[in-house]
PDB file of N, CA and C in Angstrom:
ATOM      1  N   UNK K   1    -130.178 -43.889 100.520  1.00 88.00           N
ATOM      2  CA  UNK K   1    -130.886 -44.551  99.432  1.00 88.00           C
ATOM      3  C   UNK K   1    -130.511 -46.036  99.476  1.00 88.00           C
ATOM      4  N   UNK K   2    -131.438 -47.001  99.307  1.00 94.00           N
ATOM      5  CA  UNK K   2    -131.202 -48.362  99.384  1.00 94.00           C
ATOM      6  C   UNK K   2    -130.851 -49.097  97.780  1.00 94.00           C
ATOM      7  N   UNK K   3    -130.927 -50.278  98.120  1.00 92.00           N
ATOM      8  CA  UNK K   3    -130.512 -51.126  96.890  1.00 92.00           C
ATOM      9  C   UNK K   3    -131.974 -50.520  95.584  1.00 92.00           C
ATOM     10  N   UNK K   4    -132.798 -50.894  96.625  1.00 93.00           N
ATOM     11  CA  UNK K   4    -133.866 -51.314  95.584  1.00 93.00           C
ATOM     12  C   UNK K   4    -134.589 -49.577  95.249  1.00 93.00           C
ATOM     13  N   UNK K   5    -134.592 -48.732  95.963  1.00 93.00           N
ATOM     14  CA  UNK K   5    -134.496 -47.006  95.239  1.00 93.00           C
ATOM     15  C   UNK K   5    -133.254 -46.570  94.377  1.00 93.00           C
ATOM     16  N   UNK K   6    -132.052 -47.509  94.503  1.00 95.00           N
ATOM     17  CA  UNK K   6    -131.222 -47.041  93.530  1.00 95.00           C
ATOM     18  C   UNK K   6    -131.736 -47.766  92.000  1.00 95.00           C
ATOM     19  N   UNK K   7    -132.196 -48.919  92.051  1.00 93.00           N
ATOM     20  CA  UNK K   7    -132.782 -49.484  90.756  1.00 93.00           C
ATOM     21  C   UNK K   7    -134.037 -49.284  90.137  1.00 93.00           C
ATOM     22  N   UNK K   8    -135.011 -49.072  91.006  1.00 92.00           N
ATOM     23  CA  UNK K   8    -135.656 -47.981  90.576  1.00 92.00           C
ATOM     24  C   UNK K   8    -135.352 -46.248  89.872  1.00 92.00           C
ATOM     25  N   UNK K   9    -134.539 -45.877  90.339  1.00 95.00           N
ATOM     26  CA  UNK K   9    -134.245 -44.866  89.810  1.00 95.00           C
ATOM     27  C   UNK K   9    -133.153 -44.938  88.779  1.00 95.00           C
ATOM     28  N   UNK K  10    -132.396 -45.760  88.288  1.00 94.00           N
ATOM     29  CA  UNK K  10    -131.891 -46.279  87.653  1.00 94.00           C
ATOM     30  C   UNK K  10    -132.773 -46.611  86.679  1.00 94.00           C
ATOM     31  N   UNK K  11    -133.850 -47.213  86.278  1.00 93.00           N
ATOM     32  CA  UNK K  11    -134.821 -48.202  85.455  1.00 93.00           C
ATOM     33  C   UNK K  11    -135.511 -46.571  84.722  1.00 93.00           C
ATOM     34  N   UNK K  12    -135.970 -45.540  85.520  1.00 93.00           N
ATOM     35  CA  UNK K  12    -136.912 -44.526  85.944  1.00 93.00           C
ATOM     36  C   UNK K  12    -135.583 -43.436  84.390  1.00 93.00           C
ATOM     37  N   UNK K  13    -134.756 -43.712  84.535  1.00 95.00           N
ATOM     38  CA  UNK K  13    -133.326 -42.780  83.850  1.00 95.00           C
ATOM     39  C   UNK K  13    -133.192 -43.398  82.960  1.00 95.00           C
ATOM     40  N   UNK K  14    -133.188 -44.681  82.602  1.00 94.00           N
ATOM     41  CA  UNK K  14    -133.231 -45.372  81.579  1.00 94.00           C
ATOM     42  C   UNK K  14    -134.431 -44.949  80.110  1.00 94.00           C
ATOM     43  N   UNK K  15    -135.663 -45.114  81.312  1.00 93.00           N
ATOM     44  CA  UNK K  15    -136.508 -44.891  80.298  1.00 93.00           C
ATOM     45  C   UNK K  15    -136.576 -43.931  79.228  1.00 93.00           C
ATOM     46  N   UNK K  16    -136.351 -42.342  80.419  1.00 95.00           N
ATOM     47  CA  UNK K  16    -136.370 -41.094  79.968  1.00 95.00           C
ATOM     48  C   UNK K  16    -135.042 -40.820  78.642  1.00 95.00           C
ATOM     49  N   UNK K  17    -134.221 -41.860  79.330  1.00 94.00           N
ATOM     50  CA  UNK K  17    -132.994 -41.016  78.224  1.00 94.00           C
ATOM     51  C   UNK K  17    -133.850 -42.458  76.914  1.00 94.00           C
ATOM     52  N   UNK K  18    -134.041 -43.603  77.143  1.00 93.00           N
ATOM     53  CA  UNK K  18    -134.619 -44.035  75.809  1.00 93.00           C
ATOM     54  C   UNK K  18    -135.725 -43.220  74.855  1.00 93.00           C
ATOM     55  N   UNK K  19    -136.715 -42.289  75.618  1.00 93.00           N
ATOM     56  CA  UNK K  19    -137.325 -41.774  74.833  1.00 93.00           C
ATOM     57  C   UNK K  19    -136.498 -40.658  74.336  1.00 93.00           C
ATOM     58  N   UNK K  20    -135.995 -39.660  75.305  1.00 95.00           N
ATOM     59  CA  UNK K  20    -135.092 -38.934  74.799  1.00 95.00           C
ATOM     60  C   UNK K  20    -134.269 -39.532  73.008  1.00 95.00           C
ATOM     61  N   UNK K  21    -133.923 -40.757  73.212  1.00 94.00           N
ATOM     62  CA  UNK K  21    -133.061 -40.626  72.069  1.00 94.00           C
ATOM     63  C   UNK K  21    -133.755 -41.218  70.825  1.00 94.00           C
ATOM     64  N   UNK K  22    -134.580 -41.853  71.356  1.00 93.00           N
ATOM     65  CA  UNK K  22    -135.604 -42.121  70.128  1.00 93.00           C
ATOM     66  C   UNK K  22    -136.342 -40.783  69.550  1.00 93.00           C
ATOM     67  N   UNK K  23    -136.644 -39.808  69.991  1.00 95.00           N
ATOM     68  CA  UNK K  23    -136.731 -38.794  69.324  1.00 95.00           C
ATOM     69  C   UNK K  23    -135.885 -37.795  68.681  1.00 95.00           C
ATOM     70  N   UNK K  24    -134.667 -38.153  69.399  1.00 95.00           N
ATOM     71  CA  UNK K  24    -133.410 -37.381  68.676  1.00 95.00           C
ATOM     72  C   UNK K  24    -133.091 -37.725  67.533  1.00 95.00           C
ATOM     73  N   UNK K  25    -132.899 -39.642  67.138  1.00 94.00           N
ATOM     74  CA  UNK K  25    -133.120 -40.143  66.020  1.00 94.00           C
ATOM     75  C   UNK K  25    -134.028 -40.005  65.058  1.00 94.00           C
ATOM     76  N   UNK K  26    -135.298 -39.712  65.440  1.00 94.00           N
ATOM     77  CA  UNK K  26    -136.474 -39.445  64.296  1.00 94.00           C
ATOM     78  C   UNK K  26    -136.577 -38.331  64.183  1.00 94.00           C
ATOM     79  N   UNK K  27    -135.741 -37.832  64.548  1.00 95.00           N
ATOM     80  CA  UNK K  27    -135.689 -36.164  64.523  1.00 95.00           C
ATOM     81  C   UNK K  27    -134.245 -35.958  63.794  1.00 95.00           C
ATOM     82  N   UNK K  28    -133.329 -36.731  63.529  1.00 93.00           N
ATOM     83  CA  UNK K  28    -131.715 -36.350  63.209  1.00 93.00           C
ATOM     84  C   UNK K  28    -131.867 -36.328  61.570  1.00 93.00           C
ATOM     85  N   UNK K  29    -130.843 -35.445  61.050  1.00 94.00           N
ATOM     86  CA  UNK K  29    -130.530 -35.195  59.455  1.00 94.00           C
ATOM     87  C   UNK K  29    -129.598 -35.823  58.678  1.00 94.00           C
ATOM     88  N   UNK K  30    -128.400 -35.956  60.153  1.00 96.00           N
ATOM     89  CA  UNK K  30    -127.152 -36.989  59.973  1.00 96.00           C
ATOM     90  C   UNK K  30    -127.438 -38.501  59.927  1.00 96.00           C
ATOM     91  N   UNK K  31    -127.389 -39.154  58.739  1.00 96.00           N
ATOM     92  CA  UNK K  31    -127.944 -40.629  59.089  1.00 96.00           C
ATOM     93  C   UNK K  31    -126.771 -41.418  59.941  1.00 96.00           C
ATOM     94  N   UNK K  32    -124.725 -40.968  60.091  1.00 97.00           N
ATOM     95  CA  UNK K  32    -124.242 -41.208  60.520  1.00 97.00           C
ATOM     96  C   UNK K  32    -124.946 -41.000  62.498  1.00 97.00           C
ATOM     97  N   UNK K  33    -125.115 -40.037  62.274  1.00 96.00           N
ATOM     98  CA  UNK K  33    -125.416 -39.353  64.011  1.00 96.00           C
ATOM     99  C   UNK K  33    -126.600 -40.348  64.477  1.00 96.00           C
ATOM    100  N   UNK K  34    -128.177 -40.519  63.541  1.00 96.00           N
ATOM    101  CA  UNK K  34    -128.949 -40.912  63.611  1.00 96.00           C
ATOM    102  C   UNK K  34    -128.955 -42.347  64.207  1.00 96.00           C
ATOM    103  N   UNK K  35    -127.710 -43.306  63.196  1.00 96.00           N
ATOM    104  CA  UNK K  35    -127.235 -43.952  63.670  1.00 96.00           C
ATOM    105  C   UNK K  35    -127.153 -45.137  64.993  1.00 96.00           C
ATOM    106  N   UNK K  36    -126.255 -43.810  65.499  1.00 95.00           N
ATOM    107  CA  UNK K  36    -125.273 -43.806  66.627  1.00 95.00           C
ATOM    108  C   UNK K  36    -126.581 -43.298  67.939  1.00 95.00           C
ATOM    109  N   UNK K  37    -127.458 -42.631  67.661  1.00 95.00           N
ATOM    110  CA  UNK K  37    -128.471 -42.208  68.732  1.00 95.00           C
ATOM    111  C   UNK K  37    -129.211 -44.021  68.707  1.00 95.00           C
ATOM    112  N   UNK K  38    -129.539 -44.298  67.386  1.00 96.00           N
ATOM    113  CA  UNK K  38    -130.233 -45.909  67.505  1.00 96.00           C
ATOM    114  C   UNK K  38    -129.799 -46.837  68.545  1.00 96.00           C
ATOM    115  N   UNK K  39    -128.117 -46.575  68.300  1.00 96.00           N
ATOM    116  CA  UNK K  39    -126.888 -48.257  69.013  1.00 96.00           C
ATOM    117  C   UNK K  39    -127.459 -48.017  70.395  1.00 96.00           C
ATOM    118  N   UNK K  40    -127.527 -46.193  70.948  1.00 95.00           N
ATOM    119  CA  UNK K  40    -127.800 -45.892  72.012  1.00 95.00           C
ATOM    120  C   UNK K  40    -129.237 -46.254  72.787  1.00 95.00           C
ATOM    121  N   UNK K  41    -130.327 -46.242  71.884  1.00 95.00           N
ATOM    122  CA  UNK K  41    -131.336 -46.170  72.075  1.00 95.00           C
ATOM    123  C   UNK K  41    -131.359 -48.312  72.692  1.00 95.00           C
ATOM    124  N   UNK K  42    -130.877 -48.957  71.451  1.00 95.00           N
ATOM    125  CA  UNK K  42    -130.496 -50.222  71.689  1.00 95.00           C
ATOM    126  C   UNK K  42    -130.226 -50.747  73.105  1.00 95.00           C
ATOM    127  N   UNK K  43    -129.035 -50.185  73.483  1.00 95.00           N
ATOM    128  CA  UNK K  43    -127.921 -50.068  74.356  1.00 95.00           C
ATOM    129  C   UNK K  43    -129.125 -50.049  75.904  1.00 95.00           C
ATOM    130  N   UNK K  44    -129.531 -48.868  75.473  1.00 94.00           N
ATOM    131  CA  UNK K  44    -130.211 -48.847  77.036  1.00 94.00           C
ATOM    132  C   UNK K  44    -131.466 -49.315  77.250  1.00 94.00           C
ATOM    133  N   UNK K  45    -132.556 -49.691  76.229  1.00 93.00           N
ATOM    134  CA  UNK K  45    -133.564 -51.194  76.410  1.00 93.00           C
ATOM    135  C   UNK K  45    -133.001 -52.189  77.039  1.00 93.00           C
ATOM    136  N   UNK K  46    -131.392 -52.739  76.236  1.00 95.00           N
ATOM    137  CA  UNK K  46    -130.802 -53.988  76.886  1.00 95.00           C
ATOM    138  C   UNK K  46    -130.447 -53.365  78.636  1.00 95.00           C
ATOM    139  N   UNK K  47    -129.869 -52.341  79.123  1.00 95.00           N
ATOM    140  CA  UNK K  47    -129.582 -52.017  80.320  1.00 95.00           C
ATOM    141  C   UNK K  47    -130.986 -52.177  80.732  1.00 95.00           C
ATOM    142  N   UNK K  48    -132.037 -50.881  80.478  1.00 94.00           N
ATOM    143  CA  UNK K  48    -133.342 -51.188  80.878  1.00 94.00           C
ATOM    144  C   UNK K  48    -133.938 -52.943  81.448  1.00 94.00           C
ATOM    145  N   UNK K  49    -133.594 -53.855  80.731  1.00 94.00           N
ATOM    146  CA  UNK K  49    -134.044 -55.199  80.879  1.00 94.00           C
ATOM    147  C   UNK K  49    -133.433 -55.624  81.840  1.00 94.00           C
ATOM    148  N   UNK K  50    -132.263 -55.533  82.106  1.00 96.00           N
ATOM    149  CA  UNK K  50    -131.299 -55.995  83.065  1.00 96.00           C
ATOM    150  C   UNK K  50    -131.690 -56.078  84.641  1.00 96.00           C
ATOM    151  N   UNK K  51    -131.772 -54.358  84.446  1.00 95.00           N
ATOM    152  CA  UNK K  51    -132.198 -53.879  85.654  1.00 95.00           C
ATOM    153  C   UNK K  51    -133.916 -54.624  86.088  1.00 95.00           C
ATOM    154  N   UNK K  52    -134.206 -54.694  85.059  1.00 93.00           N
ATOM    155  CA  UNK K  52    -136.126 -54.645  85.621  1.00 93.00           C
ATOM    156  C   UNK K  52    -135.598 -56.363  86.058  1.00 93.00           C
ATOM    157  N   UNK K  53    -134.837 -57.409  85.222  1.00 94.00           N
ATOM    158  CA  UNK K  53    -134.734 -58.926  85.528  1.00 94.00           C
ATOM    159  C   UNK K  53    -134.152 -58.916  87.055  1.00 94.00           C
ATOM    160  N   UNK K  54    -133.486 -57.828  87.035  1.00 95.00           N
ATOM    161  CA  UNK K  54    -132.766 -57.892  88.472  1.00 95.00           C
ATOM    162  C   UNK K  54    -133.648 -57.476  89.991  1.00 95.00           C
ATOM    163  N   UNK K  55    -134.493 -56.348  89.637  1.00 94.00           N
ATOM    164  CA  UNK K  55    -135.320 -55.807  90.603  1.00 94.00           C
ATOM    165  C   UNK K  55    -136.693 -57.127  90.510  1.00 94.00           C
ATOM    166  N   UNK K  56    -136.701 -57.929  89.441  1.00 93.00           N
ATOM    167  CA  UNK K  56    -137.886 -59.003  89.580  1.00 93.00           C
ATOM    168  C   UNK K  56    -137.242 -59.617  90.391  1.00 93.00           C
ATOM    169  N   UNK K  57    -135.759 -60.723  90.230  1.00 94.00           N
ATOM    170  CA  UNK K  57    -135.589 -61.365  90.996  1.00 94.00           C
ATOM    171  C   UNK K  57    -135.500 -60.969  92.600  1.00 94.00           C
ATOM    172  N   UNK K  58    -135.351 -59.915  92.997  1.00 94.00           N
ATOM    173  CA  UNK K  58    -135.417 -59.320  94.450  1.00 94.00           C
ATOM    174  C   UNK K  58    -136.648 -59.498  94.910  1.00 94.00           C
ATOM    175  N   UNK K  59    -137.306 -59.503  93.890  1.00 92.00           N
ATOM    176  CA  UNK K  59    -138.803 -59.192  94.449  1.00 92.00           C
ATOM    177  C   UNK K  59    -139.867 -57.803  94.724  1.00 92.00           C
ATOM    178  N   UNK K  60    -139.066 -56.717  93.923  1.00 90.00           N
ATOM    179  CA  UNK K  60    -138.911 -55.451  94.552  1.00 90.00           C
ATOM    180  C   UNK K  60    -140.037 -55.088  93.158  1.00 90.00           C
ATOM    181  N   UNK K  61    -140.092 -55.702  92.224  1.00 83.00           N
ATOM    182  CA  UNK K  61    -141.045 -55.077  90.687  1.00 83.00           C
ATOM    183  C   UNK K  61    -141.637 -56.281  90.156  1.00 83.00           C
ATOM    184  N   UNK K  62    -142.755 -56.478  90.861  1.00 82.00           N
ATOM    185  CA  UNK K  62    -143.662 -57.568  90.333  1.00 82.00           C
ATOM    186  C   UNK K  62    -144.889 -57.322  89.487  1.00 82.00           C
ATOM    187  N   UNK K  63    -145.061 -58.391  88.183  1.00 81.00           N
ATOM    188  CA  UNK K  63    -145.840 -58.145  87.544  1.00 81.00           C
ATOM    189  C   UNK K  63    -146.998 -59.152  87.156  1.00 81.00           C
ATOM    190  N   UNK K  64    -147.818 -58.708  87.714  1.00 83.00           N
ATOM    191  CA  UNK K  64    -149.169 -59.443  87.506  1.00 83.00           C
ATOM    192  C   UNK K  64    -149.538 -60.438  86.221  1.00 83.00           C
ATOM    193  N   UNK K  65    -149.736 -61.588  86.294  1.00 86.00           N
ATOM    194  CA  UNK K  65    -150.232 -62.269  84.847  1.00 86.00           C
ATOM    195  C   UNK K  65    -151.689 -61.141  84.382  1.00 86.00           C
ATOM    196  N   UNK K  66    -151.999 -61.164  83.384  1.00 84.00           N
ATOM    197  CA  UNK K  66    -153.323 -60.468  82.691  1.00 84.00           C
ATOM    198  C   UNK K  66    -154.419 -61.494  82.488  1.00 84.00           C
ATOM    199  N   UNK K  67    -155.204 -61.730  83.003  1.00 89.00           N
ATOM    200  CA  UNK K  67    -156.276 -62.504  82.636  1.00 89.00           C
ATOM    201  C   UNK K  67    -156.158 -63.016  81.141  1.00 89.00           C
ATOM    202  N   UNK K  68    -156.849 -63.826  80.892  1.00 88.00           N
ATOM    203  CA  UNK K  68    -156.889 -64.241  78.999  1.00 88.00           C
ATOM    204  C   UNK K  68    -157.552 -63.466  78.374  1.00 88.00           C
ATOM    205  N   UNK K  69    -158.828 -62.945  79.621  1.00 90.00           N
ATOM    206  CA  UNK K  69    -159.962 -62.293  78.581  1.00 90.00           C
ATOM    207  C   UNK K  69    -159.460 -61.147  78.298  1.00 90.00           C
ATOM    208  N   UNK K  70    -158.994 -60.586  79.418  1.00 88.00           N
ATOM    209  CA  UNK K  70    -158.525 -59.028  79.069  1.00 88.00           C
ATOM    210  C   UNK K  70    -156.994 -58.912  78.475  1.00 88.00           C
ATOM    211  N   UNK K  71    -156.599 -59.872  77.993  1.00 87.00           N
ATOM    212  CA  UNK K  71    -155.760 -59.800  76.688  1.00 87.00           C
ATOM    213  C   UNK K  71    -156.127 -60.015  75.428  1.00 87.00           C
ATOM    214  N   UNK K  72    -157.690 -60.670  75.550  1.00 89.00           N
ATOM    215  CA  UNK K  72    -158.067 -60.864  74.029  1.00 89.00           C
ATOM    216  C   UNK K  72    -158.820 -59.390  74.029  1.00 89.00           C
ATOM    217  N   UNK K  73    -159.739 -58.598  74.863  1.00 89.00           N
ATOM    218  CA  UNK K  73    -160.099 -58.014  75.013  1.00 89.00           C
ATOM    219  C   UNK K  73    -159.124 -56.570  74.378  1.00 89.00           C
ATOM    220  N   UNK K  74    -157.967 -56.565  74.924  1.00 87.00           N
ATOM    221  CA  UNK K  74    -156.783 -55.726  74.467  1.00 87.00           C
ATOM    222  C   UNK K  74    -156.480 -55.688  73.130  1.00 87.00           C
ATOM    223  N   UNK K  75    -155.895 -57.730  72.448  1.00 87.00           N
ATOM    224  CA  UNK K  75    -155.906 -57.301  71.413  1.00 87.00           C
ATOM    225  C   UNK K  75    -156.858 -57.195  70.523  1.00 87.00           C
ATOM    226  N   UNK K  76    -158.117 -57.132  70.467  1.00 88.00           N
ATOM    227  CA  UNK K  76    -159.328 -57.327  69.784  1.00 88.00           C
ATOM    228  C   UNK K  76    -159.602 -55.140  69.414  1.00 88.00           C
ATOM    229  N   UNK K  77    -159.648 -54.488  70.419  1.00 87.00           N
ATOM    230  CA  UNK K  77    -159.434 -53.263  70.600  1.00 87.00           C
ATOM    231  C   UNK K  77    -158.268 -52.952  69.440  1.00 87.00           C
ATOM    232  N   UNK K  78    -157.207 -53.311  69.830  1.00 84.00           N
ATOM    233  CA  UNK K  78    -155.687 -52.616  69.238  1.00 84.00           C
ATOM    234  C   UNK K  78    -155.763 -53.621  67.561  1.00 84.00           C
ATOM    235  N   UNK K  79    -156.437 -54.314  67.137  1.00 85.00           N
ATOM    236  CA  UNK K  79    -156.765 -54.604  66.147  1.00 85.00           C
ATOM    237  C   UNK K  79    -157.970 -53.641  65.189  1.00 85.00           C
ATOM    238  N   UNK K  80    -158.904 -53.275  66.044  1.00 84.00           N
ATOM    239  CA  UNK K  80    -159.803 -52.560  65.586  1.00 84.00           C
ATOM    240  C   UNK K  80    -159.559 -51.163  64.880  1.00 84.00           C
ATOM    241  N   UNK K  81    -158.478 -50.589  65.667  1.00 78.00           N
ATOM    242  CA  UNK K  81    -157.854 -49.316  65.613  1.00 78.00           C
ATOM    243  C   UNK K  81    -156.742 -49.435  64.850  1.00 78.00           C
ATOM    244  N   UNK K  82    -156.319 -49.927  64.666  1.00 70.00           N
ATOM    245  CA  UNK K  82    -155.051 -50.143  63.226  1.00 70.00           C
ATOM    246  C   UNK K  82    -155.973 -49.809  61.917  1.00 70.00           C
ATOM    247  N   UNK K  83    -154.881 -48.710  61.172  1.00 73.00           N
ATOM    248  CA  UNK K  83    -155.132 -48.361  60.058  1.00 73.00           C
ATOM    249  C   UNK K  83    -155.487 -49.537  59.041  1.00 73.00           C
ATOM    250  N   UNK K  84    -156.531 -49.348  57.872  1.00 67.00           N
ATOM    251  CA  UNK K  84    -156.732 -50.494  57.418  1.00 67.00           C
ATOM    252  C   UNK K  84    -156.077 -50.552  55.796  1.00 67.00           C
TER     253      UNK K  84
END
């Protein structure tokens, strides 16, 4: 396994355990426990970021600018659909 499949899969583990714990939290009874799943949930966005700043600078996870239109286009949509 190379540099850039270990950070990928790294980024790929990140995600899963962030959703993982974001549902453990909106799901918990203990507001102490609930908590402590949040710091976690916190914790690994900031790791998550790290990794993705690190695999950008390699060059290994590049991300396209979005046109203007098809961001107004986006938010014009995701405006429409919000509860009123």
């Amino acid at each position: 396994m190379n540099d850039q499949e270990r950070i990928t899969d790294l980024i790929l583990s990140e995600k899963k355990m962030s959703s993982n714990y974001d549902t453990f939290a909106s799901e918990c009874v203990n507001v102490q426990l609930r908590d402590e799943y949040l710091k976690l949930f916190s914790q690994g966005h900031q790791t998550q970021t790290n990794l993705f700043k690190t695999a950008q600078q390699k060059g290994w996870y590049q991300v396209e600018q979005a046109p203007a239109s098809k961001v107004s286009t986006a938010y014009t949509r995701f405006t429409n659909e919000m509860p009123q």
